[in-house]
Structure formats: structure tokens, C-alpha cells
Amino acid sequence: MLNLIMGQKAKFTEVGVMQQFTLIAELTAGATVIDVACFGLSGQQKLINDDYMTFYNQPRTPCGAISWQSTATQQRFDIDLSKLPDSVDYLVLTATIDGQATMRELGASSVTLEQAGQILATYQFDGSAFDSERAMMLFQVYRKNNIWRINAIGQGFNGGLDALVTHFGGDVADEPTDQLSTINTTSAAPLVNATKTEQPTAVSLKKVILDKPGSEHRINLTKGSHDYLTVEAIWIDNGDASADNDDLDLRVGILAQSSKDMSYVHAPKQIGNLNSMPYVHHQGDVQVASANEPGKETVLVNPAIAEYYGGKVALVFSVYSAVSNGVVSIASLQPKMRMQYQDQIVECTFNIKASPKAKSRFVYTYVIGIAIIDEQGITLRHSGETSKRMSEATPKLTWKADTVQLKMDGAAMFKS
């Protein structure tokens, strides 16, 4: 076992590290809460995007390369470098301390690199090396000349999280009125092909994650605002040699409380309209996902939809993999839905424990979430329902008083 001191570096080959390992952070500061995160950075050590910041509120990257879990005393990051996009060259473990406490209050703490139950390297430290810092970089895994290495950094930041993000090339935005902290990654390298031009990504450290059926969150609408509600279905490459079966399609079913008949939006045949019925517009069909860029289909919703329909409106968001694409399990594509209105972000993530049927290669439809929209706000609810085996039926909603019910018996719909 290698005992690292602050600033010490080592090659994987010197320590015996392979592609799969675990970083375990154990930090003690009495009753003070310390949050540990793993940032995925570009070769220029710039923040990539919010999907590659792994922490308690976003416990897994889209590619599945990094996953977070915690116990009473530890925060663990399981890492598989073989799944990591080529655009990520640095993984940096960071810590931020809650409230007005400082890193000076740290007791005996450590970061340990463990592989197959064996400790290969450890970095031990305490608060004696710090003063008023409220954030620090703990540990780094990085690639140089195509060789992976480790680095026991132990560097603190007097400005806390703001200084930490600035160090990664981001700009911390002013805290909005609803207390959601956001980071503007204007100078960060986007996780897309360099020939594309993308808008900077706003990263929310306090986005709401829903991963259990029935769990829900309320988003407040701003009266008179012209901002659309953006809903994205995001999925990953399933890791096999075929690109044909990495195609998921986002479908939206719409049912007003005053209506008995549903309408549907899906690309390319029924893309909808934002300024007339159904006040939902699909932004286009995406047919591939890769290790470097997850697949993503986007729908915009006019937030005044309830006003136009004259009452509450329910929307069901589902992803569908046609049998013609080649049989593939929904679980292997890890679909999630991200809903954003202004600076409010809610994500419904895939949870195999909640949707065990989705492991079957013959289950083609997965319901990510249901949104209930009224004139004041949106209630987003995690679903996790799946179609029956070998069925291409779509989700069907019904209203019973103020309650929305879902059945997987709607008519099948095909792109062509």
C-alpha cells in the first residue's frame, strides 16, 4: 500500500491500479456536514457540464463511469475508466463544509483508493494544514501522455465553493431568489463534438432528483413569464458494438382535466405547436448515443398550457425503443428526464430497483415521469412504469376527480 503525502503523485502502474476502482473519502468534523463531489474535467481542467459532477444529489454520470454512495462515515465513488468519455481527462474529488465552519475543524481524515477490496493507496490528513478555507480539492485521478495517474492534492480555498468553481474555469452566478445555487460554465469545454456550437450550460448544485415511483416535486411558474418549460429525455450508449439499438424516442401524452381524449406529441410525425393546441413542441428525432455524447430528445412546453386548456393538464413523458431497432433493455440505456423552468431543475432518474421489468430486452416503453400543470405551477412525479413484454402500447392517462391514473394500454405509434 502506498501512503501518500500532500502533493505526491504516482502512476497507476506504480500502484497496481486498473480501470475499475473505488475512491473512499472519510472526513470527520464533529456534527458539521461535509459534502464530497467528483468533478469530471477536460484536458484544460475546465468543468465539462452538470452531468459530470457526481455527488449526493446526482449520484451517477450518464455513461455509468462514476457512481456515488454514502454510509454514516464514508462517501464512496465507484469508478470505471473504460466507460469514461474521451473528453474527460481529470477526475477531481472535492469537499465543501456546511455553514460557517472551516476545514481547520477537520479531525483525522483520509482518501483511500481501493480495488477489489484491497487498499492500494491512501492519503491521510487533518485540519492542521488549513485555516479559514471552506472548500478543498482532496484527490485527483488524471491522464497524462495516455497514462493514468493519481495525485494527493490537499489544496484549500478561502472562498469556499465559489473559489473552487472559479479554479475549474466556471463563473458562479448570483444566488437566485429561490435559493438554488447555480454555476455558469461559460469557459468550460462542452461534452460534444468540437465542430458544434453550444450555449453554455448552467449547473445547479441543488437540483431535485426523483428516483422512486410516486416521489414528486413542485416547480413554481412566474406569472407573465415567456420562458418555456424544457423537458429532455437523456440516455446513454448501451456499450455493445451496435449503434442501431441506441435509439430511444421521447413521447408526450397530453390530457386536460376537462377532456376525455388524449393527444400525443412525438417526432417526426406529430411534433406539435407551442402557440396552438397542444402547446407542446418536439424539437426533433435523435437516433444515436455514444460514449462521448449521450442521446437526447427535447420537448418544449408552453407554461400557460393550463390557462389555454381552461384547467389542469396532465402530461406523461415516456421513452420507447421499437422492436425494429433490435431488442435492447431499457435498463442498459439508463434513461432519465430533466425538466427545467428558468433556474428550477428537477430530474427523474432510472431506478432498476423500482422498475425491474425494464431489465427485459422485450420491454419497449418506459415512463419516466408525469407532470401535472396548473396556472401556478407544475408538479412532477416519478413513474417507472413499463409496457408489458413484447408490447408496443403507449401510456394512457385518465382523470378521476383531481387524481391522474396511468395505464399502459394506449394505441401503438410508429415513426414511419
Coordinates of N, CA and C in Angstrom, one line a residue, residues 92 94-95 103 130 132-138 153-168:
V92 N -11.6 15.0 -10.2 CA -11.2 15.6 -9.0 C -12.2 15.5 -7.9
T94 N -13.6 16.7 -4.5 CA -13.6 17.9 -3.7 C -14.4 17.8 -2.5
A95 N -14.2 18.7 -1.5 CA -15.0 18.7 -0.3 C -15.4 20.1 0.0
M103 N -12.3 24.2 7.2 CA -11.5 23.0 7.1 C -10.5 22.8 8.3
F130 N -4.9 23.7 7.5 CA -5.8 24.7 6.9 C -6.1 25.8 8.0
S132 N -8.9 29.2 7.3 CA -10.3 29.7 7.1 C -10.9 29.1 5.8
E133 N -10.3 28.1 5.2 CA -10.8 27.5 4.0 C -12.1 26.8 4.3
R134 N -13.1 26.9 3.3 CA -14.3 26.2 3.5 C -14.5 25.2 2.3
A135 N -13.6 25.0 1.5 CA -13.6 24.0 0.4 C -12.2 23.6 0.1
M136 N -12.1 22.4 -0.5 CA -10.7 21.9 -0.8 C -10.8 20.9 -1.9
M137 N -9.7 20.8 -2.7 CA -9.5 19.7 -3.6 C -8.8 18.6 -2.8
L138 N -9.4 17.4 -2.8 CA -8.8 16.3 -2.0 C -7.9 15.5 -2.8
I153 N -3.9 16.0 -3.6 CA -3.8 17.4 -3.8 C -3.8 18.1 -2.4
G154 N -4.9 18.0 -1.7 CA -5.0 18.6 -0.3 C -4.9 20.2 -0.4
Q155 N -5.5 20.8 -1.4 CA -5.5 22.2 -1.6 C -6.8 22.9 -1.1
G156 N -6.7 23.8 -0.2 CA -7.9 24.5 0.3 C -8.2 25.8 -0.4
F157 N -9.4 26.3 -0.3 CA -9.8 27.6 -0.9 C -10.5 28.4 0.2
N158 N -10.0 29.7 0.3 CA -10.6 30.6 1.3 C -12.0 30.9 1.0
G159 N -12.3 31.0 -0.3 CA -13.6 31.5 -0.7 C -14.7 30.4 -0.7
G160 N -14.3 29.2 -0.3 CA -15.3 28.1 -0.3 C -15.6 27.6 -1.7
L161 N -16.9 27.3 -1.9 CA -17.3 26.8 -3.2 C -17.1 27.7 -4.4
D162 N -17.3 29.0 -4.2 CA -17.1 30.0 -5.2 C -15.6 29.9 -5.8
A163 N -14.6 29.9 -4.9 CA -13.3 29.8 -5.3 C -12.9 28.5 -6.0
L164 N -13.6 27.4 -5.5 CA -13.3 26.1 -6.1 C -13.8 26.1 -7.5
V165 N -15.0 26.6 -7.8 CA -15.6 26.6 -9.1 C -14.8 27.5 -10.0
T166 N -14.4 28.7 -9.5 CA -13.6 29.6 -10.3 C -12.3 28.9 -10.7
H167 N -11.7 28.1 -9.8 CA -10.5 27.4 -10.2 C -10.7 26.4 -11.3
F168 N -11.9 25.9 -11.4 CA -12.2 25.0 -12.5 C -12.7 25.7 -13.8

